[in-house]
């Protein structure tokens, strides 16, 4: 719909470009993916606002700037295999699918994984596979990953993610630090991780185990 296209163009200009995101491929992907279809129908009119929105089960779709920033920090060239922990709505995965070769995304709330899978299939994101599982285990059968992006807040760097990261690859994750959340970009060098960037963010917490509840909470 035309109003959504106008709102999406403004989102890219005002929330991304004017706030310092310059990566053309990221801007283009976010200009093309219909974010309003990844939020609950009752919230579509706010889909392009500069805020996170509830998607049910106590979870949220991240605000556009956070999605743009995290995607840009991955510095994707197009040939990468990426692991995302925290599929949520599937929006971040849809953006990544346009910028990388393969995306494996893991979600612990089965109902969210199901609806994201349906949406991503409808958008013909054929290079994305959605898994309902505890993302803390990663996806060992597809490792190593050129990049790993965690879209829920951890308290420490999960060792399994380091194990599944290719040498030279980036691990992007928010960590709880006292009362603040900080986004870290870590690059693997052999058995070491080098932290190269950090910014304040606000994510839902990373939880453990699979959640089978079907009712939205
Ligand atoms: N990237 C999402 C937003 C993520 S919200 C989007 O584009 O919409 C964070 C998501 O992480 C929630 O859906 C939550 O259920 C999920 N999550 C939290 N802990 C997890 C874990 N251990 N494994 C997999 N998913 C997890």
Short mmCIF file of C-alpha atoms and ligand atoms in Angstrom, two decimals:
data_model
loop_
_atom_site.label_atom_id
_atom_site.label_comp_id
_atom_site.label_asym_id
_atom_site.label_seq_id
_atom_site.Cartn_x
_atom_site.Cartn_y
_atom_site.Cartn_z
CA UNK A 1 0.00 0.00 0.00
CA UNK A 2 1.12 3.49 -0.86
CA UNK A 3 1.07 4.90 2.70
CA UNK A 4 3.35 2.12 3.86
CA UNK A 5 5.77 2.79 1.00
CA UNK A 6 5.92 6.47 1.94
CA UNK A 7 6.40 5.65 5.63
CA UNK A 8 9.12 3.15 4.79
CA UNK A 9 11.02 5.66 2.65
CA UNK A 10 10.86 8.19 5.49
CA UNK A 11 12.05 5.56 7.96
CA UNK A 12 15.11 4.91 5.81
CA UNK A 13 15.88 8.61 5.38
CA UNK A 14 15.16 9.91 8.87
CA UNK A 15 15.93 6.96 11.14
CA UNK A 16 18.77 5.34 9.23
CA UNK A 17 20.55 7.59 6.72
CA UNK A 18 20.33 10.77 8.77
CA UNK A 19 21.47 8.90 11.87
CA UNK A 20 24.66 7.67 10.27
CA UNK A 21 23.91 4.37 8.56
CA UNK A 22 25.59 4.68 5.16
CA UNK A 23 25.83 1.09 3.90
CA UNK A 24 23.84 1.23 0.65
CA UNK A 25 22.96 -2.46 0.59
CA UNK A 26 21.54 -2.24 4.12
CA UNK A 27 19.55 0.90 3.28
CA UNK A 28 18.19 -0.75 0.15
CA UNK A 29 17.18 -3.95 1.94
CA UNK A 30 15.34 -1.93 4.59
CA UNK A 31 13.70 0.17 1.89
CA UNK A 32 12.36 -2.97 0.25
CA UNK A 33 11.28 -5.34 3.04
CA UNK A 34 7.68 -4.58 4.12
CA UNK A 35 8.24 -4.23 7.88
CA UNK A 36 4.50 -3.68 8.46
CA UNK A 37 3.83 -7.30 7.57
CA UNK A 38 6.15 -8.48 10.37
CA UNK A 39 4.18 -6.74 13.15
CA UNK A 40 0.77 -7.77 14.51
CA UNK A 41 -2.08 -6.42 12.30
CA UNK A 42 -3.29 -4.03 15.01
CA UNK A 43 0.13 -2.32 15.12
CA UNK A 44 0.77 -1.93 11.40
CA UNK A 45 0.16 1.81 11.51
CA UNK A 46 3.18 2.07 13.85
CA UNK A 47 5.44 -0.34 11.96
CA UNK A 48 7.70 2.43 10.61
CA UNK A 49 7.93 4.42 13.85
CA UNK A 50 11.28 4.76 15.59
CA UNK A 51 10.52 2.20 18.28
CA UNK A 52 10.42 -1.49 19.09
CA UNK A 53 6.92 -3.05 18.98
CA UNK A 54 5.38 -6.03 20.82
CA UNK A 55 5.00 -9.22 18.76
CA UNK A 56 3.36 -11.37 21.46
CA UNK A 57 4.84 -13.78 24.02
CA UNK A 58 6.45 -10.83 25.81
CA UNK A 59 8.84 -10.33 22.84
CA UNK A 60 9.50 -7.39 20.52
CA UNK A 61 10.57 -6.56 16.97
CA UNK A 62 13.63 -4.31 17.33
CA UNK A 63 13.41 -0.67 16.29
CA UNK A 64 14.51 0.07 12.72
CA UNK A 65 17.74 1.82 13.73
CA UNK A 66 18.88 -1.17 15.78
CA UNK A 67 18.21 -3.56 12.87
CA UNK A 68 20.06 -1.26 10.46
CA UNK A 69 22.98 -0.71 12.80
CA UNK A 70 23.45 -4.38 13.64
CA UNK A 71 23.20 -5.39 9.99
CA UNK A 72 25.73 -2.72 8.96
CA UNK A 73 28.15 -3.81 11.71
CA UNK A 74 28.30 -7.28 10.13
CA UNK A 75 29.94 -5.72 7.02
CA UNK A 76 28.43 -8.41 4.78
CA UNK A 77 29.84 -9.03 1.29
CA UNK A 78 27.09 -11.37 0.09
CA UNK A 79 28.63 -14.80 0.32
CA UNK A 80 28.30 -15.37 4.07
CA UNK A 81 26.51 -18.01 6.07
CA UNK A 82 24.90 -16.34 9.08
CA UNK A 83 23.42 -17.59 12.32
CA UNK A 84 20.78 -15.45 14.04
CA UNK A 85 19.69 -16.24 17.59
CA UNK A 86 16.21 -14.82 18.32
CA UNK A 87 14.10 -14.94 15.13
CA UNK A 88 11.19 -13.11 16.76
CA UNK A 89 9.08 -11.69 13.93
CA UNK A 90 11.54 -12.79 11.23
CA UNK A 91 12.18 -9.19 10.12
CA UNK A 92 15.91 -9.13 10.86
CA UNK A 93 16.26 -12.50 9.09
CA UNK A 94 14.43 -11.12 6.03
CA UNK A 95 16.91 -8.22 5.87
CA UNK A 96 19.88 -10.58 6.29
CA UNK A 97 18.55 -12.90 3.59
CA UNK A 98 19.03 -10.13 1.01
CA UNK A 99 22.61 -9.48 2.04
CA UNK A 100 24.09 -12.93 2.63
CA UNK A 101 24.12 -16.36 1.02
CA UNK A 102 22.47 -18.34 3.81
CA UNK A 103 20.73 -17.50 7.09
CA UNK A 104 19.96 -19.97 9.85
CA UNK A 105 17.75 -18.37 12.48
CA UNK A 106 16.79 -19.96 15.79
CA UNK A 107 13.79 -19.07 17.96
CA UNK A 108 12.84 -20.67 21.30
CA UNK A 109 9.13 -19.73 21.19
CA UNK A 110 7.65 -22.31 18.84
CA UNK A 111 4.68 -20.16 17.80
CA UNK A 112 6.98 -17.26 16.83
CA UNK A 113 9.24 -19.61 14.86
CA UNK A 114 6.17 -20.97 13.04
CA UNK A 115 4.81 -17.55 12.08
CA UNK A 116 8.24 -16.23 11.04
CA UNK A 117 8.78 -19.32 8.87
CA UNK A 118 5.43 -18.77 7.20
CA UNK A 119 6.17 -15.10 6.48
CA UNK A 120 9.69 -15.76 5.20
CA UNK A 121 8.35 -18.48 2.91
CA UNK A 122 5.69 -16.10 1.63
CA UNK A 123 8.43 -13.54 0.84
CA UNK A 124 10.43 -16.21 -0.96
CA UNK A 125 13.38 -15.86 1.38
CA UNK A 126 14.53 -19.27 0.21
CA UNK A 127 18.00 -18.93 1.74
CA UNK A 128 16.62 -18.66 5.31
CA UNK A 129 15.88 -21.64 7.52
CA UNK A 130 13.96 -21.06 10.75
CA UNK A 131 14.52 -23.48 13.61
CA UNK A 132 12.46 -23.81 16.78
CA UNK A 133 15.14 -24.56 19.37
CA UNK A 134 17.21 -23.09 22.17
CA UNK A 135 19.61 -20.83 20.29
CA UNK A 136 22.24 -21.24 22.98
CA UNK A 137 23.08 -24.53 21.27
CA UNK A 138 23.60 -22.69 17.98
CA UNK A 139 23.24 -24.81 14.84
CA UNK A 140 26.24 -27.16 15.00
CA UNK A 141 25.26 -29.03 11.83
CA UNK A 142 25.70 -25.82 9.75
CA UNK A 143 28.74 -24.41 11.61
CA UNK A 144 31.09 -22.68 11.16
CA UNK A 145 29.24 -19.39 10.52
CA UNK A 146 30.85 -16.33 8.96
CA UNK A 147 28.81 -14.16 11.32
CA UNK A 148 26.56 -14.73 14.34
CA UNK A 149 24.02 -12.15 15.44
CA UNK A 150 22.21 -12.44 18.76
CA UNK A 151 19.06 -10.32 19.06
CA UNK A 152 18.33 -11.00 22.74
CA UNK A 153 20.45 -9.87 25.66
CA UNK A 154 22.90 -12.34 27.26
CA UNK A 155 24.84 -11.98 30.50
CA UNK A 156 28.04 -13.40 29.05
CA UNK A 157 29.39 -14.55 25.70
CA UNK A 158 28.03 -18.09 25.13
CA UNK A 159 31.03 -20.35 24.46
CA UNK A 160 29.06 -22.43 21.94
CA UNK A 161 28.69 -19.37 19.73
CA UNK A 162 32.41 -18.76 19.74
CA UNK A 163 32.92 -22.43 18.85
CA UNK A 164 30.57 -22.09 15.86
CA UNK A 165 32.12 -18.86 14.56
CA UNK A 166 34.56 -19.04 11.64
CA UNK A 167 38.01 -17.57 12.14
CA UNK A 168 37.83 -13.84 11.36
CA UNK A 169 34.02 -13.85 11.70
CA UNK A 170 31.99 -11.37 13.76
CA UNK A 171 29.84 -12.24 16.74
CA UNK A 172 27.42 -9.42 17.45
CA UNK A 173 25.58 -9.55 20.75
CA UNK A 174 24.08 -7.39 23.48
CA UNK A 175 25.36 -8.09 27.00
CA UNK A 176 23.87 -6.97 30.31
CA UNK A 177 26.34 -4.73 32.16
CA UNK A 178 24.97 -3.60 35.57
CA UNK A 179 21.88 -1.57 34.64
CA UNK A 180 22.78 -1.13 30.99
CA UNK A 181 22.84 -3.24 27.88
CA UNK A 182 25.83 -2.86 25.62
CA UNK A 183 26.12 -4.13 22.06
CA UNK A 184 29.48 -5.80 21.42
CA UNK A 185 31.02 -6.75 18.11
CA UNK A 186 33.59 -9.46 18.67
CA UNK A 187 35.87 -10.88 16.00
CA UNK A 188 37.31 -14.35 16.33
CA UNK A 189 41.08 -14.67 16.01
CA UNK A 190 41.95 -18.30 16.59
CA UNK A 191 40.78 -19.06 20.10
CA UNK A 192 40.58 -15.39 21.05
CA UNK A 193 37.80 -12.83 20.69
CA UNK A 194 38.64 -9.20 20.00
CA UNK A 195 35.98 -6.67 20.90
CA UNK A 196 35.89 -3.89 18.32
CA UNK A 197 32.73 -1.87 18.96
CA UNK A 198 30.16 -1.26 21.65
CA UNK A 199 27.01 0.84 21.90
CA UNK A 200 24.06 1.12 24.32
CA UNK A 201 20.98 -0.91 23.27
CA UNK A 202 17.71 -2.33 24.71
CA UNK A 203 16.78 -5.97 24.06
CA UNK A 204 14.59 -8.61 25.68
CA UNK A 205 16.64 -11.12 27.69
CA UNK A 206 18.05 -14.32 26.23
CA UNK A 207 16.24 -17.22 27.90
CA UNK A 208 16.90 -20.93 28.00
CA UNK A 209 14.86 -23.89 26.78
CA UNK A 210 12.08 -24.24 24.24
CA UNK A 211 8.72 -22.54 24.90
CA UNK A 212 5.78 -24.53 23.62
CA UNK A 213 2.93 -22.32 24.85
CA UNK A 214 0.64 -21.44 21.98
CA UNK A 215 -1.22 -18.60 23.68
CA UNK A 216 0.17 -15.09 23.25
CA UNK A 217 1.33 -13.64 26.57
N1 LIG B 1 15.28 -10.39 15.60
C1 LIG B 1 13.89 -10.26 15.99
C2 LIG B 1 13.68 -9.59 17.33
C3 LIG B 1 14.16 -10.41 18.41
S1 LIG B 1 13.31 -10.34 19.94
C4 LIG B 1 13.07 -9.57 14.93
O1 LIG B 1 13.60 -9.18 13.90
O2 LIG B 1 11.85 -9.45 15.13
C5 LIG B 1 14.27 -11.59 20.70
C6 LIG B 1 13.83 -12.99 20.39
O3 LIG B 1 14.79 -13.87 20.97
C7 LIG B 1 12.47 -13.35 21.02
O4 LIG B 1 11.59 -13.79 20.04
C8 LIG B 1 12.84 -14.45 22.02
O5 LIG B 1 11.83 -15.45 22.14
C9 LIG B 1 14.11 -15.01 21.39
N2 LIG B 1 14.98 -15.75 22.31
C10 LIG B 1 15.31 -15.46 23.58
N3 LIG B 1 16.15 -16.39 24.07
C11 LIG B 1 16.38 -17.29 23.06
C12 LIG B 1 17.14 -18.47 22.94
N4 LIG B 1 17.87 -18.95 23.95
N5 LIG B 1 17.13 -19.13 21.76
C13 LIG B 1 16.39 -18.69 20.72
N6 LIG B 1 15.64 -17.56 20.77
C14 LIG B 1 15.63 -16.88 21.92
#
